Short mmCIF file of N, CA and C in Angstrom, two decimals:
data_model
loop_
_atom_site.label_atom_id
_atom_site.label_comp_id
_atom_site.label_asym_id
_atom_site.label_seq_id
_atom_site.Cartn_x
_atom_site.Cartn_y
_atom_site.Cartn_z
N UNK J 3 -14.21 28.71 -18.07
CA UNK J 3 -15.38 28.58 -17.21
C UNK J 3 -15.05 29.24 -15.87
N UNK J 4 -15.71 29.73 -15.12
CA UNK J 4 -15.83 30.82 -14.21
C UNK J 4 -15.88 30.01 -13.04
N UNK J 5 -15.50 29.96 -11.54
CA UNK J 5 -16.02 29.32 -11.08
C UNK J 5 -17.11 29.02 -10.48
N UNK J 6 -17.87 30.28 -10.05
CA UNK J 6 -19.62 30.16 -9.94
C UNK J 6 -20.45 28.99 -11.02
N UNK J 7 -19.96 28.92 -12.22
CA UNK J 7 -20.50 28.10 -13.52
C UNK J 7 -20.25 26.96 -13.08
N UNK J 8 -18.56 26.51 -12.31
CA UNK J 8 -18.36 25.11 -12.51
C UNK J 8 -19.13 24.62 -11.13
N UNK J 9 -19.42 25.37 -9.91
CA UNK J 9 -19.90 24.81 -8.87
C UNK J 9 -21.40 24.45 -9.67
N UNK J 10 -22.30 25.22 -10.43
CA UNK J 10 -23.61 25.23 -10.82
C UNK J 10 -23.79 23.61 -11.72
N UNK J 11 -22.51 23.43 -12.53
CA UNK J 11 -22.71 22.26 -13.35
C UNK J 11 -22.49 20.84 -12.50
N UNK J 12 -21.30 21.10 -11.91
CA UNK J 12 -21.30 19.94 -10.29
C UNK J 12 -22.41 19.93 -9.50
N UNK J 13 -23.50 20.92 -9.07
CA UNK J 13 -24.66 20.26 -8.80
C UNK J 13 -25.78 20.01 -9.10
N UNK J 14 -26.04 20.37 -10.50
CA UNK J 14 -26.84 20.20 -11.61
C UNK J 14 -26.09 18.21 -12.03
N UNK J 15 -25.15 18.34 -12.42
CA UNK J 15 -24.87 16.65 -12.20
C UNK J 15 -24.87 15.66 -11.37
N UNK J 16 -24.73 16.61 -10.04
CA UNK J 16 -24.81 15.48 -8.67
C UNK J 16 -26.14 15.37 -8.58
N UNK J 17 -27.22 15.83 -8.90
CA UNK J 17 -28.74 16.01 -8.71
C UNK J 17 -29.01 14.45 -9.67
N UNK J 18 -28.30 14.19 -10.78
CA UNK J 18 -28.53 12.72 -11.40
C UNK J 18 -27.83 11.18 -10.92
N UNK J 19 -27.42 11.62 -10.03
CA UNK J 19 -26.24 10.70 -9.19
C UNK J 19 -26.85 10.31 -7.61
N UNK J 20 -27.70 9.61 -7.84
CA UNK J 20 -28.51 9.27 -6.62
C UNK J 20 -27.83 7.76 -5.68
N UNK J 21 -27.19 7.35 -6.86
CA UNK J 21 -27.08 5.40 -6.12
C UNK J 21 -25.63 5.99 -5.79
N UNK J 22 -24.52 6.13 -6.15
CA UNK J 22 -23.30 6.37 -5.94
C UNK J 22 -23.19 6.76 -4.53
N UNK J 23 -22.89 6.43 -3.85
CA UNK J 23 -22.73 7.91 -2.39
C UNK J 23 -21.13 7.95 -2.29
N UNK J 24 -20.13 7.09 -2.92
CA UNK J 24 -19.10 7.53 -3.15
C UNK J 24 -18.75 9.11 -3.87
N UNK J 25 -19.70 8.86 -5.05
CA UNK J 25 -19.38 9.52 -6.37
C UNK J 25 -20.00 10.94 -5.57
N UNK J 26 -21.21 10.89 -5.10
CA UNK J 26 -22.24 12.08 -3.84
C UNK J 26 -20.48 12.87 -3.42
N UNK J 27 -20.08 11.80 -2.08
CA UNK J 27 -19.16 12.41 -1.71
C UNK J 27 -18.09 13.56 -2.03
N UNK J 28 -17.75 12.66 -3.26
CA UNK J 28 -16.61 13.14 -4.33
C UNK J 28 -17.10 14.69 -4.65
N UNK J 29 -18.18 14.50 -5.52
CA UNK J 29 -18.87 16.26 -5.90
C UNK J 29 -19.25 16.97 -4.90
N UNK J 30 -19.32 16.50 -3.41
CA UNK J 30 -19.81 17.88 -2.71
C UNK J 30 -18.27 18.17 -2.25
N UNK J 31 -17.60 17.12 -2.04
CA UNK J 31 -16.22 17.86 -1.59
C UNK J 31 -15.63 18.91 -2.99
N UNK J 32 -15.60 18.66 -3.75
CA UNK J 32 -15.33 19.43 -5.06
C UNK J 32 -16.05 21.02 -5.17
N UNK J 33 -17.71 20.56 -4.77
CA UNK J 33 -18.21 21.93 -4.71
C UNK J 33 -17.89 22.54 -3.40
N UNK J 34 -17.18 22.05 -2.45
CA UNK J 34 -16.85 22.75 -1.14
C UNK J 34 -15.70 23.74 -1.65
N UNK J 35 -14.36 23.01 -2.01
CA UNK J 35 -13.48 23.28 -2.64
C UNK J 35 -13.30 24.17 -3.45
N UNK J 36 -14.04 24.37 -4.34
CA UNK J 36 -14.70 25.40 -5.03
C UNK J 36 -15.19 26.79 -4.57
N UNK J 37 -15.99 26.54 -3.92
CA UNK J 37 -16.79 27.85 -3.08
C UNK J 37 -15.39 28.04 -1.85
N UNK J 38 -15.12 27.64 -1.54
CA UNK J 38 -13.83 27.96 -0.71
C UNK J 38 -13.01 29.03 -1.88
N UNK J 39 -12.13 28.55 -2.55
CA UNK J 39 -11.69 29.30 -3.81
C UNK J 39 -12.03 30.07 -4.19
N UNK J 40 -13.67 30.78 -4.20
CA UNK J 40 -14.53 31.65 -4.62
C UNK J 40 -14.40 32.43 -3.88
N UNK J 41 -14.17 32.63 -2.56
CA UNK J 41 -14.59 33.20 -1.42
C UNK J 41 -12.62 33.51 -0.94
N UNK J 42 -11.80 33.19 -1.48
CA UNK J 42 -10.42 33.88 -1.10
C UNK J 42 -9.89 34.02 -1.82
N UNK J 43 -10.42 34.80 -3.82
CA UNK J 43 -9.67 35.01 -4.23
C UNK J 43 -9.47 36.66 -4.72
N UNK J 44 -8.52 37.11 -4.74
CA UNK J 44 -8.29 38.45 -4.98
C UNK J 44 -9.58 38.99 -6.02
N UNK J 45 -10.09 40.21 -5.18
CA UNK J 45 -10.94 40.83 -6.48
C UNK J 45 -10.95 42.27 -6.70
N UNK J 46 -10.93 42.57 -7.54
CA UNK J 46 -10.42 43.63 -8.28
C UNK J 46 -11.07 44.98 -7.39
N UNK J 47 -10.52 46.44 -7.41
CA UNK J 47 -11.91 47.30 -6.90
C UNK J 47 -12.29 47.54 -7.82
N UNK J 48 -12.28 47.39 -9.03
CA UNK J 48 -13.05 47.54 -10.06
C UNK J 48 -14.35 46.93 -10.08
N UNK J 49 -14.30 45.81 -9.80
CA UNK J 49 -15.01 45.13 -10.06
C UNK J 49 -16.27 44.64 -8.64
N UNK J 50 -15.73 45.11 -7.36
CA UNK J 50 -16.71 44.66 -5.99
C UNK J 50 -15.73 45.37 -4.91
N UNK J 51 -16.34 46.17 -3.97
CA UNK J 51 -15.37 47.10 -2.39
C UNK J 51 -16.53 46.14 -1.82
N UNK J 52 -15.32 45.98 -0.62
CA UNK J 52 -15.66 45.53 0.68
C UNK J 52 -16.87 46.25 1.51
N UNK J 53 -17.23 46.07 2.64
CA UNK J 53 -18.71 46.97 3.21
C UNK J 53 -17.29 47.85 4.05
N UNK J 54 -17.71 49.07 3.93
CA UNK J 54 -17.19 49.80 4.80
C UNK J 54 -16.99 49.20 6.39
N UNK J 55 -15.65 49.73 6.96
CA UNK J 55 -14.92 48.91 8.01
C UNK J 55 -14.53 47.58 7.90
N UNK J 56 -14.84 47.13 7.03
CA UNK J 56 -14.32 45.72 7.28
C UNK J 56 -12.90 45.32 6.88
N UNK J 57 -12.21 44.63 7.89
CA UNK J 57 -10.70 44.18 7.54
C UNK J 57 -10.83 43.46 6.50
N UNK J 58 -9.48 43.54 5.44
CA UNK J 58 -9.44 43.00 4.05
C UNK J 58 -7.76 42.72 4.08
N UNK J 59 -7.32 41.95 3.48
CA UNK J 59 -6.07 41.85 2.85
C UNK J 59 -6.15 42.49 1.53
N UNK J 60 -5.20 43.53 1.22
CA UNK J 60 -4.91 44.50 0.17
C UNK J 60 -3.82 44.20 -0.88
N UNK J 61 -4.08 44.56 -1.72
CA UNK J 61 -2.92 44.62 -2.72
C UNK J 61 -2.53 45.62 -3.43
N UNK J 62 -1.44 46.81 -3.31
CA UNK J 62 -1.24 48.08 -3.54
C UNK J 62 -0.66 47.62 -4.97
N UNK J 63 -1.01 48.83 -5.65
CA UNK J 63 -0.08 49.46 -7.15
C UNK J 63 1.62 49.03 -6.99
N UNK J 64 2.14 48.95 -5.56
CA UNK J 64 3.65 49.01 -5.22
C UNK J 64 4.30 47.41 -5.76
N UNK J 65 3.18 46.78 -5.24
CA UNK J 65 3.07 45.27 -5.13
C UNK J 65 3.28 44.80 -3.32
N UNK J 66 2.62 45.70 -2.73
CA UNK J 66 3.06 45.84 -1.01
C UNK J 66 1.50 44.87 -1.19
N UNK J 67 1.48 43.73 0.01
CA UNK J 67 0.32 43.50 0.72
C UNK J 67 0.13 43.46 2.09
N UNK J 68 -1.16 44.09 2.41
CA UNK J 68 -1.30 44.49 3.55
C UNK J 68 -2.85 43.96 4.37
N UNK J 69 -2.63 44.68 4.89
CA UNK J 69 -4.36 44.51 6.08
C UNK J 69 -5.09 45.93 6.29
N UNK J 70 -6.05 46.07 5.97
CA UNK J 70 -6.69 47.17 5.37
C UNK J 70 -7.95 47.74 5.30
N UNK J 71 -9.13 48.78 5.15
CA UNK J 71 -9.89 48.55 5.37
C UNK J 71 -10.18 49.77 4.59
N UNK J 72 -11.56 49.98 4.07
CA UNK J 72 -12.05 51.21 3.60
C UNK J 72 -13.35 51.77 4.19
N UNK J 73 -13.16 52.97 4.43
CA UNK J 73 -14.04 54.12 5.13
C UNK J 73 -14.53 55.25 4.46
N UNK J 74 -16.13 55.15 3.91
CA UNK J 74 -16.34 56.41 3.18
C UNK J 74 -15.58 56.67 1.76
N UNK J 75 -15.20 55.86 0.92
CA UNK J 75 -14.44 55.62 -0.32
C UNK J 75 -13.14 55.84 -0.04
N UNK J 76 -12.60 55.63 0.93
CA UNK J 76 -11.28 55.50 1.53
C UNK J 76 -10.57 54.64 1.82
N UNK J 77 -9.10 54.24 1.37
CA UNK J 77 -8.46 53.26 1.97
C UNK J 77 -7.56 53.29 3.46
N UNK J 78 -7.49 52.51 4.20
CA UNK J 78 -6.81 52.57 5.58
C UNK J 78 -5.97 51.51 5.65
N UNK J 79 -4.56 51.85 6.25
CA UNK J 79 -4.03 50.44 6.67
C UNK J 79 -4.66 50.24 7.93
N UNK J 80 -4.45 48.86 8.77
CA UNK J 80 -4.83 48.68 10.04
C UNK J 80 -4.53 49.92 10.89
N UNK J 81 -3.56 50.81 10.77
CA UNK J 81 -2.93 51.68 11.75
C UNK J 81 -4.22 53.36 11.38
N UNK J 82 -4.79 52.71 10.76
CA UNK J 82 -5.97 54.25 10.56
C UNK J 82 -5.06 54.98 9.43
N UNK J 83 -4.13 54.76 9.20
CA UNK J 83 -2.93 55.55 7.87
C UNK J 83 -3.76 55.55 6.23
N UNK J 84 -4.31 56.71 5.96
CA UNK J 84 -4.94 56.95 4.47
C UNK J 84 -3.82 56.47 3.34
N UNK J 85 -3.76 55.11 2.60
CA UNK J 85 -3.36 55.12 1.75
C UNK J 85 -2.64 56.18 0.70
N UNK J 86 -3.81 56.77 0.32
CA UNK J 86 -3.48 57.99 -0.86
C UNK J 86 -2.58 58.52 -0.85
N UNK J 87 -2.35 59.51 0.66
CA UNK J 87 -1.29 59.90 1.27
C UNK J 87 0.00 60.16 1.22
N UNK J 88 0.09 58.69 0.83
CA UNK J 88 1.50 58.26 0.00
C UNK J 88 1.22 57.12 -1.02
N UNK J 89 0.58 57.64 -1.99
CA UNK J 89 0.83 57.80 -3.57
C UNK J 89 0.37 55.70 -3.61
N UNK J 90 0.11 55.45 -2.96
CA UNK J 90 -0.57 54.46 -2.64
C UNK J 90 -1.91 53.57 -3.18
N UNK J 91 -2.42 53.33 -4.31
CA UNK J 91 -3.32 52.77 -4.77
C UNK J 91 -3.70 51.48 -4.52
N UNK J 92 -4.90 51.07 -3.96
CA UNK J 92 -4.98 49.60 -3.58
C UNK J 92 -5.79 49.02 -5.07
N UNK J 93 -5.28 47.94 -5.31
CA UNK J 93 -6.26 47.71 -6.73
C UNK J 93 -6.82 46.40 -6.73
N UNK J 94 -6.60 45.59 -5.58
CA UNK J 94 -7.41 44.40 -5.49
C UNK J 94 -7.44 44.55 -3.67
N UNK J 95 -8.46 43.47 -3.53
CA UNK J 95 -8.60 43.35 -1.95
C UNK J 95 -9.13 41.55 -1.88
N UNK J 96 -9.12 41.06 -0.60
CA UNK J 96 -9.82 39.57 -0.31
C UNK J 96 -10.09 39.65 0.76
N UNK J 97 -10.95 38.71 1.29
CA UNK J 97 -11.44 38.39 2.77
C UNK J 97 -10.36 38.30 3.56
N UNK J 98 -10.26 38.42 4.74
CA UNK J 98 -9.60 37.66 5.66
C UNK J 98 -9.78 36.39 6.21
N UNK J 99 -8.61 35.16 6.18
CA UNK J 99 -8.66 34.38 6.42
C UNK J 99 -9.25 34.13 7.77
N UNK J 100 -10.35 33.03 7.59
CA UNK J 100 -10.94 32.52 9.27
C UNK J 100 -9.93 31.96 9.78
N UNK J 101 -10.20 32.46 11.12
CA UNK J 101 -9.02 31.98 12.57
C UNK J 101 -8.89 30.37 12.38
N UNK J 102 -7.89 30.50 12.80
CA UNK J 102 -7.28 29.06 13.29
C UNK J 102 -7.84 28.12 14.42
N UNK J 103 -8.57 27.16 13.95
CA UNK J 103 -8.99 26.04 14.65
C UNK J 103 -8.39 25.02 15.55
N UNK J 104 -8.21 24.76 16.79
CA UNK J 104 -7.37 23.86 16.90
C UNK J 104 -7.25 22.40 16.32
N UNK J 105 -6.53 21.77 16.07
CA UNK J 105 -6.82 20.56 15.81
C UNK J 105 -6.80 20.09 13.93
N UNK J 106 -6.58 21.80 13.26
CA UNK J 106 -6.93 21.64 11.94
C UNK J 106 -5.68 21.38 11.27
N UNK J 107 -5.56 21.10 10.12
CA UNK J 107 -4.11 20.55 9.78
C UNK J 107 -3.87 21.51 8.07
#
């Protein structure tokens, strides 16, 4: 099961779970948890590129990971440096992690 599927069936079941507000609790933290997971996990370029300029954490052919960005079907490290260049293939990418909160643990 995919995880888009399992968040869909957690609130397709929490929708029958009206008296519980424990049990409420339990499934939205689960579907938080979830969509969190969805949203930082490596994805293929096969399969979805980032919007042009935007910082990404990379994952090269080398097994190097980096910080990265693509321009015009191009890969960049942070330093403006064209991947290709040097023999360099990026084959997955992810979001960048949101900043640090104070106070968060």
């Amino acid at each position: 099961m995919e995880i888009r599927e399992a968040i869909e069936v957690i609130k397709y079941a929490s929708a029958f779970n009206s008296d519980n507000s424990r049990l409420t609790v339990a499934l939205d933290m689960a579907i938080s948890a979830l969509e969190e997971q969805e949203r930082n996990r490596w994805i293929q370029v096969s399969e979805r590129l980032p919007e042009d300029g935007d910082f990404v954490v990379i994952s090269l052919n080398n097994g190097y990971v980096s910080i990265g960005y693509l321009s015009r079907k191009q890969w960049y490290d942070y330093n403006a440096i064209n991947f290709m260049y040097n023999g360099k293939i990026v084959e997955a990418w992810r979001p960048l992690p949101e900043q640090f909160k104070g106070g968060e643990t």
